[in-house]
PDB file of C-alpha atoms and ligand atoms in Angstrom:
ATOM      1  CA  MET A   1     -42.602  29.691 -22.376  1.00  0.00           C
ATOM      2  CA  ASN A   2     -39.552  27.659 -21.404  1.00  0.00           C
ATOM      3  CA  PRO A   3     -36.395  28.495 -23.369  1.00  0.00           C
ATOM      4  CA  ILE A   4     -34.441  25.498 -24.666  1.00  0.00           C
ATOM      5  CA  ASN A   5     -30.661  25.550 -24.528  1.00  0.00           C
ATOM      6  CA  HIS A   6     -29.815  21.904 -24.534  1.00  0.00           C
ATOM      7  CA  VAL A   7     -31.450  18.683 -25.841  1.00  0.00           C
ATOM      8  CA  ALA A   8     -30.026  15.232 -25.120  1.00  0.00           C
ATOM      9  CA  ILE A   9     -31.084  12.159 -27.055  1.00  0.00           C
ATOM     10  CA  ILE A  10     -30.758   8.404 -26.503  1.00  0.00           C
ATOM     11  CA  MET A  11     -31.186   7.251 -30.154  1.00  0.00           C
ATOM     12  CA  ASP A  12     -32.484   3.811 -29.319  1.00  0.00           C
ATOM     13  CA  GLY A  13     -34.079   1.255 -31.654  1.00  0.00           C
ATOM     14  CA  ASN A  14     -31.763   1.239 -34.618  1.00  0.00           C
ATOM     15  CA  GLY A  15     -31.071  -2.483 -34.304  1.00  0.00           C
ATOM     16  CA  ARG A  16     -34.743  -3.512 -34.041  1.00  0.00           C
ATOM     17  CA  TRP A  17     -35.682  -1.168 -36.887  1.00  0.00           C
ATOM     18  CA  GLY A  18     -32.966  -2.603 -39.124  1.00  0.00           C
ATOM     19  CA  LEU A  19     -33.880  -6.193 -38.424  1.00  0.00           C
ATOM     20  CA  LYS A  20     -37.559  -5.571 -39.043  1.00  0.00           C
ATOM     21  CA  ASN A  21     -37.190  -3.449 -42.190  1.00  0.00           C
ATOM     22  CA  LYS A  22     -33.945  -4.583 -43.786  1.00  0.00           C
ATOM     23  CA  ASN A  23     -33.109  -7.834 -42.087  1.00  0.00           C
ATOM     24  CA  SER A  24     -29.891  -6.300 -40.711  1.00  0.00           C
ATOM     25  CA  ARG A  25     -29.155  -4.448 -37.496  1.00  0.00           C
ATOM     26  CA  ASN A  26     -26.423  -2.485 -39.267  1.00  0.00           C
ATOM     27  CA  GLU A  27     -28.829  -1.153 -41.835  1.00  0.00           C
ATOM     28  CA  GLY A  28     -30.719   0.245 -38.854  1.00  0.00           C
ATOM     29  CA  HIS A  29     -27.654   2.147 -37.777  1.00  0.00           C
ATOM     30  CA  LYS A  30     -27.274   3.574 -41.287  1.00  0.00           C
ATOM     31  CA  ALA A  31     -30.916   4.691 -41.214  1.00  0.00           C
ATOM     32  CA  GLY A  32     -30.309   6.127 -37.738  1.00  0.00           C
ATOM     33  CA  LEU A  33     -27.632   8.360 -39.139  1.00  0.00           C
ATOM     34  CA  VAL A  34     -30.050   9.729 -41.787  1.00  0.00           C
ATOM     35  CA  ALA A  35     -32.608  10.461 -39.036  1.00  0.00           C
ATOM     36  CA  LEU A  36     -29.926  12.181 -37.016  1.00  0.00           C
ATOM     37  CA  GLU A  37     -28.955  14.575 -39.764  1.00  0.00           C
ATOM     38  CA  LYS A  38     -32.587  15.759 -40.020  1.00  0.00           C
ATOM     39  CA  ILE A  39     -32.747  16.312 -36.269  1.00  0.00           C
ATOM     40  CA  ILE A  40     -29.513  18.276 -36.301  1.00  0.00           C
ATOM     41  CA  ARG A  41     -30.971  20.572 -38.948  1.00  0.00           C
ATOM     42  CA  GLN A  42     -34.161  21.063 -36.927  1.00  0.00           C
ATOM     43  CA  THR A  43     -32.081  21.752 -33.783  1.00  0.00           C
ATOM     44  CA  ILE A  44     -30.386  24.608 -35.644  1.00  0.00           C
ATOM     45  CA  ASP A  45     -33.749  25.894 -36.927  1.00  0.00           C
ATOM     46  CA  GLN A  46     -35.081  25.892 -33.319  1.00  0.00           C
ATOM     47  CA  LYS A  47     -32.034  27.954 -32.275  1.00  0.00           C
ATOM     48  CA  ILE A  48     -31.097  25.335 -29.662  1.00  0.00           C
ATOM     49  CA  LYS A  49     -27.432  25.725 -28.649  1.00  0.00           C
ATOM     50  CA  TYR A  50     -26.462  22.190 -27.460  1.00  0.00           C
ATOM     51  CA  LEU A  51     -27.362  18.756 -28.665  1.00  0.00           C
ATOM     52  CA  THR A  52     -25.915  15.726 -26.853  1.00  0.00           C
ATOM     53  CA  LEU A  53     -26.202  12.346 -28.576  1.00  0.00           C
ATOM     54  CA  TYR A  54     -25.680   8.921 -27.029  1.00  0.00           C
ATOM     55  CA  VAL A  55     -23.720   7.208 -29.799  1.00  0.00           C
ATOM     56  CA  PHE A  56     -21.804   4.489 -27.920  1.00  0.00           C
ATOM     57  CA  SER A  57     -21.907   3.634 -24.229  1.00  0.00           C
ATOM     58  CA  THR A  58     -19.241   1.998 -22.072  1.00  0.00           C
ATOM     59  CA  GLU A  59     -21.590  -0.987 -22.024  1.00  0.00           C
ATOM     60  CA  ASN A  60     -21.951  -1.209 -25.844  1.00  0.00           C
ATOM     61  CA  TRP A  61     -18.584  -3.011 -26.016  1.00  0.00           C
ATOM     62  CA  LYS A  62     -20.541  -6.105 -25.088  1.00  0.00           C
ATOM     63  CA  ARG A  63     -22.012  -6.173 -28.597  1.00  0.00           C
ATOM     64  CA  PRO A  64     -20.650  -8.505 -31.361  1.00  0.00           C
ATOM     65  CA  LYS A  65     -17.387  -7.154 -32.752  1.00  0.00           C
ATOM     66  CA  GLU A  66     -18.832  -6.977 -36.207  1.00  0.00           C
ATOM     67  CA  GLU A  67     -21.514  -4.502 -35.078  1.00  0.00           C
ATOM     68  CA  ILE A  68     -19.057  -2.441 -33.105  1.00  0.00           C
ATOM     69  CA  ASN A  69     -16.738  -2.181 -36.157  1.00  0.00           C
ATOM     70  CA  PHE A  70     -19.691  -1.161 -38.317  1.00  0.00           C
ATOM     71  CA  LEU A  71     -20.713   1.574 -35.932  1.00  0.00           C
ATOM     72  CA  PHE A  72     -17.192   2.991 -35.723  1.00  0.00           C
ATOM     73  CA  ASN A  73     -16.761   2.804 -39.468  1.00  0.00           C
ATOM     74  CA  LEU A  74     -20.056   4.633 -39.855  1.00  0.00           C
ATOM     75  CA  LEU A  75     -18.841   7.330 -37.526  1.00  0.00           C
ATOM     76  CA  GLU A  76     -15.541   7.589 -39.379  1.00  0.00           C
ATOM     77  CA  SER A  77     -17.286   8.045 -42.728  1.00  0.00           C
ATOM     78  CA  PHE A  78     -19.639  10.576 -41.208  1.00  0.00           C
ATOM     79  CA  LEU A  79     -16.726  12.628 -39.913  1.00  0.00           C
ATOM     80  CA  LYS A  80     -14.790  12.374 -43.195  1.00  0.00           C
ATOM     81  CA  ASP A  81     -17.787  13.247 -45.363  1.00  0.00           C
ATOM     82  CA  LYS A  82     -19.539  15.831 -43.212  1.00  0.00           C
ATOM     83  CA  ILE A  83     -17.024  17.693 -41.149  1.00  0.00           C
ATOM     84  CA  GLU A  84     -16.487  20.376 -43.738  1.00  0.00           C
ATOM     85  CA  ASP A  85     -20.214  20.879 -44.020  1.00  0.00           C
ATOM     86  CA  LEU A  86     -20.699  20.958 -40.257  1.00  0.00           C
ATOM     87  CA  HIS A  87     -17.899  23.519 -40.012  1.00  0.00           C
ATOM     88  CA  LYS A  88     -19.526  25.699 -42.717  1.00  0.00           C
ATOM     89  CA  LYS A  89     -22.760  25.542 -40.763  1.00  0.00           C
ATOM     90  CA  ASN A  90     -20.884  26.902 -37.752  1.00  0.00           C
ATOM     91  CA  ILE A  91     -21.364  23.680 -35.748  1.00  0.00           C
ATOM     92  CA  LYS A  92     -18.922  22.710 -33.034  1.00  0.00           C
ATOM     93  CA  LEU A  93     -18.293  19.010 -32.382  1.00  0.00           C
ATOM     94  CA  LYS A  94     -17.198  17.734 -29.012  1.00  0.00           C
ATOM     95  CA  VAL A  95     -16.624  14.179 -27.813  1.00  0.00           C
ATOM     96  CA  ILE A  96     -17.745  13.322 -24.285  1.00  0.00           C
ATOM     97  CA  GLY A  97     -16.527   9.956 -22.980  1.00  0.00           C
ATOM     98  CA  LYS A  98     -13.365   7.967 -22.623  1.00  0.00           C
ATOM     99  CA  LYS A  99     -11.244   8.665 -25.681  1.00  0.00           C
ATOM    100  CA  LYS A 100      -9.679   5.257 -25.356  1.00  0.00           C
ATOM    101  CA  ASN A 101     -10.082   1.966 -27.120  1.00  0.00           C
ATOM    102  CA  PHE A 102     -10.811   3.624 -30.481  1.00  0.00           C
ATOM    103  CA  SER A 103      -8.667   2.899 -33.509  1.00  0.00           C
ATOM    104  CA  LYS A 104      -5.841   5.348 -34.203  1.00  0.00           C
ATOM    105  CA  ARG A 105      -7.699   6.499 -37.300  1.00  0.00           C
ATOM    106  CA  LEU A 106     -10.888   7.278 -35.476  1.00  0.00           C
ATOM    107  CA  ASN A 107      -9.019   9.043 -32.680  1.00  0.00           C
ATOM    108  CA  TYR A 108      -7.211  11.149 -35.212  1.00  0.00           C
ATOM    109  CA  LEU A 109     -10.479  12.066 -36.953  1.00  0.00           C
ATOM    110  CA  LEU A 110     -12.242  12.907 -33.719  1.00  0.00           C
ATOM    111  CA  ASN A 111      -9.395  15.158 -32.562  1.00  0.00           C
ATOM    112  CA  LEU A 112      -9.211  16.830 -35.944  1.00  0.00           C
ATOM    113  CA  SER A 113     -12.982  17.453 -35.989  1.00  0.00           C
ATOM    114  CA  GLU A 114     -12.910  18.885 -32.502  1.00  0.00           C
ATOM    115  CA  LYS A 115      -9.994  21.181 -33.278  1.00  0.00           C
ATOM    116  CA  LYS A 116     -11.393  22.348 -36.607  1.00  0.00           C
ATOM    117  CA  THR A 117     -14.834  23.291 -35.194  1.00  0.00           C
ATOM    118  CA  TYR A 118     -13.635  24.509 -31.775  1.00  0.00           C
ATOM    119  CA  LYS A 119     -14.582  28.116 -32.296  1.00  0.00           C
ATOM    120  CA  ASN A 120     -17.976  27.495 -33.925  1.00  0.00           C
ATOM    121  CA  LYS A 121     -20.921  29.085 -32.208  1.00  0.00           C
ATOM    122  CA  LYS A 122     -24.253  28.151 -33.810  1.00  0.00           C
ATOM    123  CA  LEU A 123     -24.716  24.700 -32.292  1.00  0.00           C
ATOM    124  CA  GLN A 124     -22.525  22.436 -30.192  1.00  0.00           C
ATOM    125  CA  VAL A 125     -23.060  18.746 -30.918  1.00  0.00           C
ATOM    126  CA  ASN A 126     -21.702  16.510 -28.125  1.00  0.00           C
ATOM    127  CA  LEU A 127     -21.080  12.986 -29.247  1.00  0.00           C
ATOM    128  CA  ALA A 128     -21.221  10.681 -26.223  1.00  0.00           C
ATOM    129  CA  LEU A 129     -18.715   7.976 -27.195  1.00  0.00           C
ATOM    130  CA  ASN A 130     -17.523   5.258 -24.947  1.00  0.00           C
ATOM    131  CA  TYR A 131     -19.561   7.275 -22.465  1.00  0.00           C
ATOM    132  CA  GLY A 132     -20.873   6.118 -19.076  1.00  0.00           C
ATOM    133  CA  SER A 133     -22.335   8.442 -16.504  1.00  0.00           C
ATOM    134  CA  LYS A 134     -21.083   6.469 -13.478  1.00  0.00           C
ATOM    135  CA  TYR A 135     -17.504   6.516 -14.790  1.00  0.00           C
ATOM    136  CA  GLU A 136     -17.803  10.249 -15.529  1.00  0.00           C
ATOM    137  CA  LEU A 137     -18.891  10.905 -11.941  1.00  0.00           C
ATOM    138  CA  ILE A 138     -16.103   8.799 -10.474  1.00  0.00           C
ATOM    139  CA  GLN A 139     -13.580  10.697 -12.625  1.00  0.00           C
ATOM    140  CA  SER A 140     -15.023  13.999 -11.465  1.00  0.00           C
ATOM    141  CA  LEU A 141     -14.706  12.981  -7.791  1.00  0.00           C
ATOM    142  CA  LYS A 142     -11.120  11.720  -8.383  1.00  0.00           C
ATOM    143  CA  SER A 143     -10.145  15.095  -9.942  1.00  0.00           C
ATOM    144  CA  ILE A 144     -11.669  16.925  -6.987  1.00  0.00           C
ATOM    145  CA  VAL A 145      -9.730  14.811  -4.522  1.00  0.00           C
ATOM    146  CA  LYS A 146      -6.553  15.319  -6.518  1.00  0.00           C
ATOM    147  CA  LYS A 147      -7.032  19.097  -6.613  1.00  0.00           C
ATOM    148  CA  LYS A 148      -7.754  19.053  -2.840  1.00  0.00           C
ATOM    149  CA  ILE A 149     -10.911  21.117  -3.317  1.00  0.00           C
ATOM    150  CA  ASN A 150     -14.279  20.702  -1.650  1.00  0.00           C
ATOM    151  CA  ILE A 151     -16.710  18.041  -2.769  1.00  0.00           C
ATOM    152  CA  ASN A 152     -19.768  20.106  -3.598  1.00  0.00           C
ATOM    153  CA  GLU A 153     -22.258  20.474  -6.413  1.00  0.00           C
ATOM    154  CA  LYS A 154     -20.374  23.202  -8.213  1.00  0.00           C
ATOM    155  CA  ASN A 155     -17.071  21.310  -8.167  1.00  0.00           C
ATOM    156  CA  ILE A 156     -18.619  18.053  -9.238  1.00  0.00           C
ATOM    157  CA  GLN A 157     -20.255  19.826 -12.188  1.00  0.00           C
ATOM    158  CA  LYS A 158     -17.033  21.591 -13.104  1.00  0.00           C
ATOM    159  CA  ASN A 159     -15.137  18.291 -13.338  1.00  0.00           C
ATOM    160  CA  LEU A 160     -17.553  16.413 -15.562  1.00  0.00           C
ATOM    161  CA  TYR A 161     -17.037  16.037 -19.361  1.00  0.00           C
ATOM    162  CA  THR A 162     -19.919  18.464 -19.653  1.00  0.00           C
ATOM    163  CA  LYS A 163     -18.308  21.306 -17.696  1.00  0.00           C
ATOM    164  CA  ASN A 164     -19.251  24.629 -19.287  1.00  0.00           C
ATOM    165  CA  ILE A 165     -22.337  23.092 -20.883  1.00  0.00           C
ATOM    166  CA  PRO A 166     -25.745  23.879 -19.394  1.00  0.00           C
ATOM    167  CA  ASN A 167     -27.677  20.831 -18.161  1.00  0.00           C
ATOM    168  CA  PRO A 168     -30.179  19.402 -20.663  1.00  0.00           C
ATOM    169  CA  ASP A 169     -33.643  20.915 -20.629  1.00  0.00           C
ATOM    170  CA  ILE A 170     -34.993  17.963 -22.551  1.00  0.00           C
ATOM    171  CA  LEU A 171     -33.991  14.301 -22.674  1.00  0.00           C
ATOM    172  CA  ILE A 172     -35.537  12.169 -25.400  1.00  0.00           C
ATOM    173  CA  ARG A 173     -35.284   8.398 -25.572  1.00  0.00           C
ATOM    174  CA  THR A 174     -36.741   6.634 -28.597  1.00  0.00           C
ATOM    175  CA  GLY A 175     -37.246   2.877 -28.955  1.00  0.00           C
ATOM    176  CA  GLY A 176     -40.047   2.298 -26.477  1.00  0.00           C
ATOM    177  CA  THR A 177     -38.028   1.474 -23.356  1.00  0.00           C
ATOM    178  CA  ASN A 178     -38.265   3.723 -20.360  1.00  0.00           C
ATOM    179  CA  ARG A 179     -34.814   3.755 -18.886  1.00  0.00           C
ATOM    180  CA  LEU A 180     -31.759   6.010 -18.750  1.00  0.00           C
ATOM    181  CA  SER A 181     -28.998   3.502 -19.479  1.00  0.00           C
ATOM    182  CA  ASN A 182     -26.213   5.304 -17.602  1.00  0.00           C
ATOM    183  CA  PHE A 183     -26.631   8.506 -19.625  1.00  0.00           C
ATOM    184  CA  LEU A 184     -26.028  11.963 -18.045  1.00  0.00           C
ATOM    185  CA  LEU A 185     -27.398  10.861 -14.678  1.00  0.00           C
ATOM    186  CA  TRP A 186     -26.080  13.902 -12.863  1.00  0.00           C
ATOM    187  CA  GLN A 187     -26.945  16.373 -15.574  1.00  0.00           C
ATOM    188  CA  ILE A 188     -30.584  15.367 -16.032  1.00  0.00           C
ATOM    189  CA  ALA A 189     -31.603  15.879 -12.404  1.00  0.00           C
ATOM    190  CA  TYR A 190     -34.201  18.503 -13.548  1.00  0.00           C
ATOM    191  CA  SER A 191     -34.560  17.711 -17.214  1.00  0.00           C
ATOM    192  CA  GLU A 192     -37.966  16.958 -18.720  1.00  0.00           C
ATOM    193  CA  ILE A 193     -37.882  13.383 -19.992  1.00  0.00           C
ATOM    194  CA  PHE A 194     -39.737  12.188 -23.127  1.00  0.00           C
ATOM    195  CA  PHE A 195     -39.936   8.503 -23.894  1.00  0.00           C
ATOM    196  CA  GLU A 196     -40.952   7.838 -27.488  1.00  0.00           C
ATOM    197  CA  LYS A 197     -42.339   4.563 -28.754  1.00  0.00           C
ATOM    198  CA  LYS A 198     -40.880   5.077 -32.254  1.00  0.00           C
ATOM    199  CA  MET A 199     -37.570   3.471 -33.155  1.00  0.00           C
ATOM    200  CA  TRP A 200     -34.892   6.104 -33.807  1.00  0.00           C
ATOM    201  CA  PRO A 201     -34.809   5.792 -37.654  1.00  0.00           C
ATOM    202  CA  ASP A 202     -38.518   6.558 -37.677  1.00  0.00           C
ATOM    203  CA  PHE A 203     -38.237   9.574 -35.412  1.00  0.00           C
ATOM    204  CA  ASN A 204     -38.700  12.725 -37.508  1.00  0.00           C
ATOM    205  CA  GLU A 205     -38.850  16.510 -37.340  1.00  0.00           C
ATOM    206  CA  ASN A 206     -42.568  16.449 -36.538  1.00  0.00           C
ATOM    207  CA  ASP A 207     -42.074  14.170 -33.553  1.00  0.00           C
ATOM    208  CA  TYR A 208     -39.281  16.452 -32.423  1.00  0.00           C
ATOM    209  CA  LEU A 209     -41.383  19.581 -32.876  1.00  0.00           C
ATOM    210  CA  LYS A 210     -44.203  17.997 -30.871  1.00  0.00           C
ATOM    211  CA  ILE A 211     -41.855  17.393 -27.939  1.00  0.00           C
ATOM    212  CA  ILE A 212     -40.513  20.906 -28.178  1.00  0.00           C
ATOM    213  CA  LYS A 213     -44.052  22.304 -28.135  1.00  0.00           C
ATOM    214  CA  LYS A 214     -45.041  20.194 -25.106  1.00  0.00           C
ATOM    215  CA  PHE A 215     -41.834  21.170 -23.321  1.00  0.00           C
ATOM    216  CA  LYS A 216     -42.436  24.885 -23.809  1.00  0.00           C
ATOM    217  CA  LEU A 217     -45.732  24.652 -21.892  1.00  0.00           C
ATOM    218  CA  ILE A 218     -44.488  22.657 -18.879  1.00  0.00           C
ATOM    219  CA  LYS A 219     -44.293  24.497 -15.602  1.00  0.00           C
ATOM    220  CA  ARG A 220     -40.766  23.871 -14.416  1.00  0.00           C
ATOM    221  CA  ASN A 221     -40.475  24.276 -10.684  1.00  0.00           C
ATOM    222  CA  PHE A 222     -36.948  23.129  -9.913  1.00  0.00           C
ATOM    223  CA  GLY A 223     -38.103  22.066  -6.440  1.00  0.00           C
ATOM    224  CA  ASN A 224     -40.120  25.253  -5.869  1.00  0.00           C
ATOM    225  CA  ILE A 225     -43.916  25.376  -6.011  1.00  0.00           C
TER     226      ILE A 225
HETATM  227  C1  FPP B  10     -29.021   2.322 -30.241  1.00  0.00           C
HETATM  228  O1  FPP B  10     -29.813   1.423 -30.989  1.00  0.00           O
HETATM  229  C2  FPP B  10     -28.124   3.038 -31.089  1.00  0.00           C
HETATM  230  C3  FPP B  10     -26.800   2.977 -31.040  1.00  0.00           C
HETATM  231  C4  FPP B  10     -26.052   2.065 -30.121  1.00  0.00           C
HETATM  232  C5  FPP B  10     -25.980   3.756 -31.938  1.00  0.00           C
HETATM  233  C6  FPP B  10     -26.473   5.114 -32.312  1.00  0.00           C
HETATM  234  C7  FPP B  10     -25.921   5.475 -33.625  1.00  0.00           C
HETATM  235  C8  FPP B  10     -26.547   6.123 -34.629  1.00  0.00           C
HETATM  236  C9  FPP B  10     -27.832   6.812 -34.472  1.00  0.00           C
HETATM  237  C10 FPP B  10     -25.948   6.306 -35.962  1.00  0.00           C
HETATM  238  C11 FPP B  10     -24.569   6.655 -35.953  1.00  0.00           C
HETATM  239  C12 FPP B  10     -24.319   8.005 -35.491  1.00  0.00           C
HETATM  240  C13 FPP B  10     -23.187   8.649 -35.831  1.00  0.00           C
HETATM  241  C14 FPP B  10     -22.909   9.989 -35.267  1.00  0.00           C
HETATM  242  C15 FPP B  10     -22.283   8.070 -36.748  1.00  0.00           C
HETATM  243  P1  FPP B  10     -29.718  -0.149 -30.662  1.00  0.00           P
HETATM  244  O2  FPP B  10     -28.705  -0.713 -31.574  1.00  0.00           O
HETATM  245  O3  FPP B  10     -29.462  -0.331 -29.217  1.00  0.00           O
HETATM  246  O4  FPP B  10     -31.145  -0.587 -31.072  1.00  0.00           O
HETATM  247  P2  FPP B  10     -31.953  -1.808 -30.409  1.00  0.00           P
HETATM  248  O5  FPP B  10     -32.378  -1.374 -29.029  1.00  0.00           O
HETATM  249  O6  FPP B  10     -33.100  -1.983 -31.310  1.00  0.00           O
HETATM  250  O7  FPP B  10     -31.053  -3.003 -30.427  1.00  0.00           O
END
């Protein structure tokens, strides 16, 4: 049975869920956060060591300002309310993405959360924030050129935001669209990808467990036969 070290999730469908059920996209984001907390708990129960979440992409800045502000306020409240609890649960938080363009307050909270939980070992939750895979790869290549080292697989990997993190075994995208949206394009070269029709707020522990069960039975060849 395949071990699982790392699960990555594109939590898509909040907006559509919110509009359909509460007449408000932002309500969908709130419900998305509730769904996320359940999935974090289940990730711990499954003894998975890394969970990477696509929270805000470099392309999400195109959204209306009001929605962007709502999302960042939600993230701020989440950090303020939950960081102590996450720390107690031995969870490490790490931001992957460009730590630019956030408010001073959010930047402060993100840095504080990272510092506080730095040594935690049970689960590492990577928040992909202002994240874009193409940008990440360009930065990696620029660092390599600057360091005057060889451009090879090992060095590219070592200069990504995700250095020191094993590549995802599983990538899940909810929301019914089958695309990758500039998420971890290098890292998912050999990940098993699961596209789910459910919108993210409806995705629950059972859906997650079903995917884990399916994954465990897949024959992973990594190019071999
Ligand atoms: C995609 O749905 C979701 C996002 C852009 C944000 C994800 C955020 C959360 C799950 C909650 C907040 C999380 C934290 C950690 C505070 P969408 O808006 O693109 O949905 P749509 O495709 O229906 O429009």
